[in-house]
XYZ file of C-alpha atoms in Angstrom:
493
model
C -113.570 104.433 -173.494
C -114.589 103.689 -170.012
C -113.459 104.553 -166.552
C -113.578 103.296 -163.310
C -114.829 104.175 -159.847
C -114.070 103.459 -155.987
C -116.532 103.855 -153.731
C -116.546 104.114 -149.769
C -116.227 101.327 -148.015
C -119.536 100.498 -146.549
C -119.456 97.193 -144.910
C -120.408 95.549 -141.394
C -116.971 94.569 -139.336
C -118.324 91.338 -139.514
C -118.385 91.156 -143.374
C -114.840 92.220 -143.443
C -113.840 90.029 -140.694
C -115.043 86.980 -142.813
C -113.548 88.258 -146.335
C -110.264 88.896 -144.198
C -110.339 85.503 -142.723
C -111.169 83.830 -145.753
C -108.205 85.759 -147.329
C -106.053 84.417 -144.742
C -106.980 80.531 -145.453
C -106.299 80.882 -149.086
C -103.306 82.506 -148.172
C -102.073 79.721 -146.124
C -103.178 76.703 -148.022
C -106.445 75.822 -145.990
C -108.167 76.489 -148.868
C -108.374 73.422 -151.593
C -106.700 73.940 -154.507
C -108.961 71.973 -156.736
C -111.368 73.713 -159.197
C -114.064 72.141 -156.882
C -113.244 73.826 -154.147
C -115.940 75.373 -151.732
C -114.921 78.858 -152.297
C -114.506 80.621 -155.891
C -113.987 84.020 -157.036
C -117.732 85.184 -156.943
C -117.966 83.388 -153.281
C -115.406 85.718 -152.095
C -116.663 88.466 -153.342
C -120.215 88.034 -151.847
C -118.471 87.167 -148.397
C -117.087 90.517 -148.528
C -120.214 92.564 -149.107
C -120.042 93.033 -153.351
C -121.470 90.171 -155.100
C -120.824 89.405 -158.395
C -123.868 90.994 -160.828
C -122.337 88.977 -163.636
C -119.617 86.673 -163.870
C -118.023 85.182 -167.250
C -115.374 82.626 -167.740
C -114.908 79.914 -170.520
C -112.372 78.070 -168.377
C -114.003 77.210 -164.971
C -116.800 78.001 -162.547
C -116.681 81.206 -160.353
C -119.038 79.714 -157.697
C -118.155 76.761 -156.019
C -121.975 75.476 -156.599
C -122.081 76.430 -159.789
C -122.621 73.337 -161.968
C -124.372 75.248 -165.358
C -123.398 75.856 -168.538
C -120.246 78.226 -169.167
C -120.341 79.025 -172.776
C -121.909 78.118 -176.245
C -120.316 76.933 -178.868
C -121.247 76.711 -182.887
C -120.142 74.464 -185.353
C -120.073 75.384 -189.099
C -121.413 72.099 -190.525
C -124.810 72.326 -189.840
C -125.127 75.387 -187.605
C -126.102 73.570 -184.480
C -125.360 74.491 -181.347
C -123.823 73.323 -177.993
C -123.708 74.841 -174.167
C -120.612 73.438 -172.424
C -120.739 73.313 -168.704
C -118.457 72.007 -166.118
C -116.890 68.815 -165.231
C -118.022 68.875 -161.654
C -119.834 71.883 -159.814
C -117.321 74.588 -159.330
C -114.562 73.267 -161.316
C -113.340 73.619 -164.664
C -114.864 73.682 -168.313
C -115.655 70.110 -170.174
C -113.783 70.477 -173.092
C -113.560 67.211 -174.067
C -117.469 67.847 -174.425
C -116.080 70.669 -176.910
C -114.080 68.234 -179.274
C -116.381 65.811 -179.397
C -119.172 68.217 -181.257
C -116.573 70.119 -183.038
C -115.054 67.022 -184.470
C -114.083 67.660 -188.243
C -115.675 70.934 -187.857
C -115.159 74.364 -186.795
C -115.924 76.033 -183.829
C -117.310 79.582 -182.837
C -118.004 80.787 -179.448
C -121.188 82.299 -179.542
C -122.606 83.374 -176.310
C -120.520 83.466 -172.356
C -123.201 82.621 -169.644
C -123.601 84.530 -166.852
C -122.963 82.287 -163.533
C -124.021 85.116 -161.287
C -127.653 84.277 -161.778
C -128.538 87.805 -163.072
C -128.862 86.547 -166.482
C -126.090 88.487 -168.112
C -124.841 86.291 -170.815
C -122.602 88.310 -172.865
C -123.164 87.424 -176.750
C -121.473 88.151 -179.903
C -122.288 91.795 -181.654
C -122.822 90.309 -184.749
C -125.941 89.383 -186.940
C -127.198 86.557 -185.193
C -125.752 87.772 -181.780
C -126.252 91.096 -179.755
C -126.630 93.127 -182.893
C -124.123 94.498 -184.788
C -121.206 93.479 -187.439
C -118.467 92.104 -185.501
C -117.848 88.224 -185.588
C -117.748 85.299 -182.715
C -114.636 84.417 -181.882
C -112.773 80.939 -183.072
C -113.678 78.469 -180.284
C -110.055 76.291 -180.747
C -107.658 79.192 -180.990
C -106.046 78.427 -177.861
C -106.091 75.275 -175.245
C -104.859 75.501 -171.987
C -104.830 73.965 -168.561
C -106.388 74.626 -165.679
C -106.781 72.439 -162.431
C -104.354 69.995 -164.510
C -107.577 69.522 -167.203
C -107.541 71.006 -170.672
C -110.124 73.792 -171.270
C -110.262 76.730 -174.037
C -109.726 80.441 -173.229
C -112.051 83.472 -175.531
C -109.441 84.565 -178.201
C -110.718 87.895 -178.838
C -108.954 89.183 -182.494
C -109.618 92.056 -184.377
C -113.503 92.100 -185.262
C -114.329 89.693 -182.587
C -116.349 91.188 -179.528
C -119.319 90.380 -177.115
C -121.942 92.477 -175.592
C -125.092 92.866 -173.301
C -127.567 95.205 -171.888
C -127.353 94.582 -168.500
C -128.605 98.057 -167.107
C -131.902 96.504 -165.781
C -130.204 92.903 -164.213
C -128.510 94.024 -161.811
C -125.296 96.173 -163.765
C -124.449 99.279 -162.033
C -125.296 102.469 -163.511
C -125.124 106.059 -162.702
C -122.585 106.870 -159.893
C -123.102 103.705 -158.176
C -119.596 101.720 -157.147
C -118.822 98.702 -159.121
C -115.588 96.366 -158.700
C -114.209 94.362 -161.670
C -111.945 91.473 -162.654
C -110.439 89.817 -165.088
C -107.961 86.651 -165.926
C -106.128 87.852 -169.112
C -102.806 87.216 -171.068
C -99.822 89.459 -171.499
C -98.761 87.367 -174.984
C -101.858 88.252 -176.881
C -102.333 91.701 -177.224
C -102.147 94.728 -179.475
C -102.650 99.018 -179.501
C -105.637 99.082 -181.235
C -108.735 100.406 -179.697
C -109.661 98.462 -177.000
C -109.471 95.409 -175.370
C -112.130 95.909 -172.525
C -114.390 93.804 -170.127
C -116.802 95.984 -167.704
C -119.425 98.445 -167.845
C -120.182 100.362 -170.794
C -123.070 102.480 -172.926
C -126.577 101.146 -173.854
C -127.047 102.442 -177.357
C -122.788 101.747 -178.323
C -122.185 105.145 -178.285
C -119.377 107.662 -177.007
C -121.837 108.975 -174.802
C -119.234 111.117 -173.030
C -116.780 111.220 -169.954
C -117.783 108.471 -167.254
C -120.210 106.939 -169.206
C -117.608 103.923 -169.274
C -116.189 102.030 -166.200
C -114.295 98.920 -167.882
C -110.850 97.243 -167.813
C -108.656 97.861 -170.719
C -105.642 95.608 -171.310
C -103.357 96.678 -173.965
C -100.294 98.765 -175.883
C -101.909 101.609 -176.161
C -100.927 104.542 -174.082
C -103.573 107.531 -174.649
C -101.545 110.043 -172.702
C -98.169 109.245 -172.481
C -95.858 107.825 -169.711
C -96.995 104.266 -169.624
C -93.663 102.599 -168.211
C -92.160 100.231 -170.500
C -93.925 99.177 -173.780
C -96.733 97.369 -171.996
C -99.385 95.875 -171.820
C -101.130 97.796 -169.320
C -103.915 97.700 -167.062
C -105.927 101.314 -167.640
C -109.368 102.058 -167.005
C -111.874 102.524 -170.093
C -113.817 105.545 -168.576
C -114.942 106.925 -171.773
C -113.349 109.527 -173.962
C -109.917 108.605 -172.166
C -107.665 104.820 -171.613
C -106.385 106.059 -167.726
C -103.255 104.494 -166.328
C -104.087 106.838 -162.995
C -106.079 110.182 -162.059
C -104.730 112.184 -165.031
C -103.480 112.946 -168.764
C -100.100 112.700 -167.349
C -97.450 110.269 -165.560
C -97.899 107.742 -163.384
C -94.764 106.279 -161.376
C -96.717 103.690 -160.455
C -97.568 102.318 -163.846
C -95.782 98.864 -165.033
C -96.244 96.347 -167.835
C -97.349 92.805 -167.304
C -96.009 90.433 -169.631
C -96.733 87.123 -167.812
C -98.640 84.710 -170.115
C -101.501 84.909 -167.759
C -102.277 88.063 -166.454
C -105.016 89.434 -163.140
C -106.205 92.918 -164.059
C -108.766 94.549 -161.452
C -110.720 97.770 -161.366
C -112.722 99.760 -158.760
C -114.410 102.952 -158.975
C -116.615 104.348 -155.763
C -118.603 106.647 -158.539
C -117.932 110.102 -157.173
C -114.364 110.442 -155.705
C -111.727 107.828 -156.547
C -110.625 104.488 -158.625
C -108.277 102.016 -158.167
C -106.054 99.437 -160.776
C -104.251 96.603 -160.087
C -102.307 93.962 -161.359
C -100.836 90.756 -160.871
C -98.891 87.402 -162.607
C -102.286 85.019 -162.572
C -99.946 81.825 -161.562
C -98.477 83.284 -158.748
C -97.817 86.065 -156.028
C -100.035 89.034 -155.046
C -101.487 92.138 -156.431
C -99.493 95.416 -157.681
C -101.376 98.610 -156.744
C -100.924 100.750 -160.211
C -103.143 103.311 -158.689
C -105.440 104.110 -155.802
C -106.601 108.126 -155.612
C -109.112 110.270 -156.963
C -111.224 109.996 -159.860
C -110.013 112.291 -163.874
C -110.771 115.944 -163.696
C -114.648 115.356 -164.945
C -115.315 112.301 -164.265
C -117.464 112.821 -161.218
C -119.569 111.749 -160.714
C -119.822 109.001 -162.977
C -122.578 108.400 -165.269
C -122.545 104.053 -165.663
C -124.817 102.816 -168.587
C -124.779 99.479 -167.215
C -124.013 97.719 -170.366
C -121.666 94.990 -170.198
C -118.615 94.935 -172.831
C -116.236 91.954 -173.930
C -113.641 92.846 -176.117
C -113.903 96.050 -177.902
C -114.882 99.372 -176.743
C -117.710 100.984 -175.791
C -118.558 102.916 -179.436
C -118.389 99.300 -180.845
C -118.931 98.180 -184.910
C -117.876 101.489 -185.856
C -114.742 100.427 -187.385
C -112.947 102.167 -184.685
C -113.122 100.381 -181.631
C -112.853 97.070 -182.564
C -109.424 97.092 -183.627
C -107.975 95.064 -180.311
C -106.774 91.617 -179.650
C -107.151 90.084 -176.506
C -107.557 86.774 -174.645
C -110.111 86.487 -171.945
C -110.153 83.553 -169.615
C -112.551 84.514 -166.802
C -113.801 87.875 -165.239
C -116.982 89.775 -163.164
C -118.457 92.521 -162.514
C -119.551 93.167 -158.776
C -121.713 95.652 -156.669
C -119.871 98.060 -154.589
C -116.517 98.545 -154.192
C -114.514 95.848 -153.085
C -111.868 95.807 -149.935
C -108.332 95.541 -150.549
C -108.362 92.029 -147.977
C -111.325 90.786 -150.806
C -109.306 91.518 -153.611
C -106.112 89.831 -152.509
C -108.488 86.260 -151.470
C -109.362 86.584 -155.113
C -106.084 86.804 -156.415
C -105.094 83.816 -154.209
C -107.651 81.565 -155.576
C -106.727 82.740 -159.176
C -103.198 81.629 -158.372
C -104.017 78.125 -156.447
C -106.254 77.381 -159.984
C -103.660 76.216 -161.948
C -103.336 78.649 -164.813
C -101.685 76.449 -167.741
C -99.952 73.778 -165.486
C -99.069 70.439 -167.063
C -102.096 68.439 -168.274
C -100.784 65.237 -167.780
C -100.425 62.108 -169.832
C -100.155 64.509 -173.336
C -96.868 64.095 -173.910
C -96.243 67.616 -174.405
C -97.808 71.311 -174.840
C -99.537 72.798 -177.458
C -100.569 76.517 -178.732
C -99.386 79.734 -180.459
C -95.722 80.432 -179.537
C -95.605 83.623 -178.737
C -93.141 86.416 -179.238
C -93.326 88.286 -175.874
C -91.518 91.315 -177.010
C -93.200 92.102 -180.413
C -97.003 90.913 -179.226
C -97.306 88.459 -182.283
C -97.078 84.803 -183.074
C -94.350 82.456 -184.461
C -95.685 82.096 -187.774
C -94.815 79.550 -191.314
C -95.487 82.000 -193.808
C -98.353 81.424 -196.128
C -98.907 77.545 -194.067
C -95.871 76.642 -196.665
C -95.428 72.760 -196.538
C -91.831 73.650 -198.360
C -89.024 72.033 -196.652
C -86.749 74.863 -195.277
C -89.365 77.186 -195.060
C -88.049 80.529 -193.277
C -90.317 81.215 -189.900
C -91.693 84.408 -189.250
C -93.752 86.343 -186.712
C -97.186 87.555 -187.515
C -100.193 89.058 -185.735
C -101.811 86.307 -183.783
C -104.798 84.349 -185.418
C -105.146 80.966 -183.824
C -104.532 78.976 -187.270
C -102.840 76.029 -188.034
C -99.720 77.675 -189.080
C -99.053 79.220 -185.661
C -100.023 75.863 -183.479
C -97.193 74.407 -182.045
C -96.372 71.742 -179.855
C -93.251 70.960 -177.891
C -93.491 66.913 -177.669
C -92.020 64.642 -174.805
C -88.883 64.411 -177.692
C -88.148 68.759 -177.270
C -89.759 68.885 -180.790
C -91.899 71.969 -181.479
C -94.063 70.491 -184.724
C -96.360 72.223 -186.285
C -99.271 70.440 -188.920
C -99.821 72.283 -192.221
C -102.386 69.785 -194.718
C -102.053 66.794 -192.690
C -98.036 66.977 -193.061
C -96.068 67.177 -190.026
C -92.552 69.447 -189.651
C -90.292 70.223 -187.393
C -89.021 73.773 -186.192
C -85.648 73.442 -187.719
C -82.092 75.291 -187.190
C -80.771 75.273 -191.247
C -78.417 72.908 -191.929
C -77.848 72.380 -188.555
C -76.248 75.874 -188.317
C -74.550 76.281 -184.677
C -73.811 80.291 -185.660
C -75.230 83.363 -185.491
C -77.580 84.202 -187.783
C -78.597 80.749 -188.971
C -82.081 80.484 -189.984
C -84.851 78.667 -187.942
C -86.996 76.871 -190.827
C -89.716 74.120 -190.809
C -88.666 70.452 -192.169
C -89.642 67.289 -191.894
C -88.810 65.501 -188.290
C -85.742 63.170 -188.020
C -84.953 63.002 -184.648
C -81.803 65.443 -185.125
C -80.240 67.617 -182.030
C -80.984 70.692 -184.883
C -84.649 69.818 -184.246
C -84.457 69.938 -180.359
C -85.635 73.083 -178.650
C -85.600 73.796 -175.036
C -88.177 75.873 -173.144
C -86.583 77.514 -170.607
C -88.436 78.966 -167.716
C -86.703 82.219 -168.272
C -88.520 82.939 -171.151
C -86.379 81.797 -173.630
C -85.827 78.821 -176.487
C -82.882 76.986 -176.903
C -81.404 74.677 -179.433
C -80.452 71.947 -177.884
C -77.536 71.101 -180.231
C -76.278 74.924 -180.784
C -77.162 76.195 -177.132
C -78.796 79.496 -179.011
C -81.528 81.159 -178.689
C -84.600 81.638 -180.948
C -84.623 85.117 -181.707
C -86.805 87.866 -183.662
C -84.033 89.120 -186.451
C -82.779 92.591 -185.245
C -85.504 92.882 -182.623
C -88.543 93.691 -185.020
C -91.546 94.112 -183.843
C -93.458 93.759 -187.550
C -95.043 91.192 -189.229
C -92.932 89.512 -191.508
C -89.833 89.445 -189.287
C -87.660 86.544 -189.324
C -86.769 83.955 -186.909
C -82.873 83.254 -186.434
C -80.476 81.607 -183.689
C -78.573 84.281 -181.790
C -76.356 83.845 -178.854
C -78.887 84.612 -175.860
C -78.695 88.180 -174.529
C -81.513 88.235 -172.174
C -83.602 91.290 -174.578
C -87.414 90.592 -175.181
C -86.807 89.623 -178.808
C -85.633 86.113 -177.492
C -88.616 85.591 -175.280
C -91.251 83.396 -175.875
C -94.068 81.556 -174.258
C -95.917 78.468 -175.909
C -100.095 77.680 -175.143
């Protein structure tokens, strides 16, 4: 597992004085709010003295100029390949470029370019990737929006994970500081060993304390006194997940549960680290911690290998257990200020994380059970009328894509047949069953999403629900009068 580092601040007043001033014009709105705006993540960063070293995003560009290819994609018909880019320089991903090749086809994402010019594309660790046995992940698992366009987000699941050697191109190793983002979602997520983006070892080792300096995002609490069930932001510093400077509590610790999620990381490499955290679609950063570094973790001792989605020992059947959903992220040189940091978070927010696309008619995706960290599910893709729902670990099939239409349908396609999320019998009590049928128009097969987090029937005025709050696969889905607990809240893309 990796850890992070802060470093001293070493940086001419007239470096800060521009990162705080362009802070202050995202802040206020003088900064455009397009994708194609002059300033992106990776421009703030090298305004305030750490530029990006690599920079990774299957959504949109981090450079304003950047106007290169963001990921590659592979379809299973003929094994060719395809390297989507941007619409425009500096704005978001071309998926349309994306269905068009992977019409009638599957999809696999098979290598995320590096936009800082450093040349560190991440690529699968898998035969045929960066070495090893894990798989590329599904490239259609989940649409979204961004800048009002629809783009596609990395849906890591278990056995998916990407990987580079970046230790000569530019990655910080050693006890060098290094800064580090990353755009992630609190709906997709799991315990299992880890969900990380950042620095990490060479040879894929545990190569021992502060070998690691990475961003984990996750339920798993190594130590104890995580606040809440999570997910957390910790940092990955090797041979311990830290929610702060020890094996023990930190008060400052809090889950984020937002569908999109900012997690950050800094580490100066000899003294002290810092986490924070933040709802990607609006407001400012939490500080979860900002003081010194583990007992024995300094100095540090950075590989400068660059991880994706497992942890550092990867392929060993241990620590590429996670689930995770990555949507844009770097890695930078030095240790950011806290006026750079919060100019990034603004131009995360003003991006548009999953607003309305326009002109669809409605939104589509996994519907996701906030409070259990799985997916509404139709067992076994059953085309049976009255088919029970379910939730079930996440896997970006057919069975768990759902779309709420202009009508308050949520349909789901199974074999070419379309049904409706259904309340039984058009059951108005307690306890009635939420099934899939075939669409008719009825109030039972209306469904309100609420911006509370919740799902209503539109004719019953009940809430979907997980049946006595399970958290396991399998669990049913039922209408219950709505209590406000986190088995009756859901978000959809």
């Amino acid at each position: 597992m990796h850890r992070m580092w802060l470093r001293r601040v070493r940086r001419a007043l007239v470096g800060a004085g521009a990162v705080v001033a362009l802070a202050a014009g995202v802040l206020t709105g003088t900064a455009a709010t397009s994708q194609a705006a002059t300033q992106q993540p990776c421009d703030i960063y090298a305004a305030g003295g750490t530029p990006c070293v690599a920079a990774h995003s299957t959504v949109r560009a981090l450079f304003g100029s950047y106007s290169g290819s963001l990921y590659q994609v592979r379809r299973s018909s003929d094994n060719t390949t395809k390297n989507i880019g941007v619409v425009t320089a500096g704005g978001r991903a071309d998926a349309a470029a994306q269905d068009s090749f992977c019409a009638n086809t599957t999809c696999v994402i098979t290598t995320v370019f590096d936009q800082s010019g450093h040349g560190n594309d991440v690529m699968y660790q898998g035969p045929g990737g960066a070495g090893g046995s894990d798989t590329p992940s599904k490239a259609t698992s989940e649409s979204l929006t961004v800048d009002g366009g629809k783009v596609y987000s990395l849906y890591i699941n278990p056995g998916n994970s990407y990987w580079r050697d970046g230790h000569l191109t530019g990655i910080p190793t050693g006890s060098a500081p290094q800064g580090a983002y990353m755009v992630t979602s609190g709906t997709h997520v799991n315990g299992g060993c880890c969900f990380d983006y950042g620095n990490s070892e060479t040879d894929r080792r545990a190569d021992g304390a502060g070998a690691m300096d990475a961003i984990y995002f996750g339920t798993s609490c190594w130590f104890g006194g995580c606040s809440g069930s999570g997910p957390w932001v910790q940092a990955d510093l090797e041979y311990g997940l830290y929610s702060g400077g020890s094996q023990s509590w930190n008060s400052n610790q809090r889950a984020f549960t937002s569908k999109y999620v900012t997690a950050m990381l800094k580490n100066n490499g000899t003294s002290r680290f810092a986490l924070k955290g933040a709802n990607a679609q609006s407001g400012g950063l939490t500080t979860l911690w900002d003081g010194s570094l583990p007992p024995g973790y300094s100095p540090m001792k950075q590989q400068g290998a660059i991880i994706l989605g497992s942890g550092g020992d990867c392929c060993n059947g241990n620590t590429n257990l996670s689930q995770g959903t990555f949507y844009e992220g770097a890695i930078v040189a030095g240790y950011p200020s806290d006026a750079t940091d919060n100019a990034v978070q603004a131009n995360i927010t003003a991006a548009g994380y999953g607003g309305s696309s326009g002109g669809t008619g409605g939104t589509s995706g996994p519907l996701h059970a906030v409070g259990a960290g799985k997916c509404l599910d139709v067992p076994n893709s059953s085309t049976t009328l009255g088919t029970q729902t379910q939730i079930y670990d996440c896997n970006g099939q057919a069975n768990q894509n759902w779309t709420h239409t202009s009508s308050n349908q949520l349909t789901v396609t199974l074999g070419g047949t379309q049904l409706c999320l259904d309340a039984y019998g058009k059951g108005t009590t307690n306890g009635t069953k939420v099934d899939t049928y075939s669409c008719n128009g009825q109030t039972n097969q209306q469904w309100q999403l609420n911006s509370d987090g919740t799902v209503t029937g539109v004719q019953s005025g009940l809430c979907l629900d997980v049946t006595g709050a399970s958290t396991a696969n399998g669990a049913l889905a039922e209408l219950w009068t709505c209590n406000g607990q986190s088995n009756q809240q859901w978000t959809l893309g």
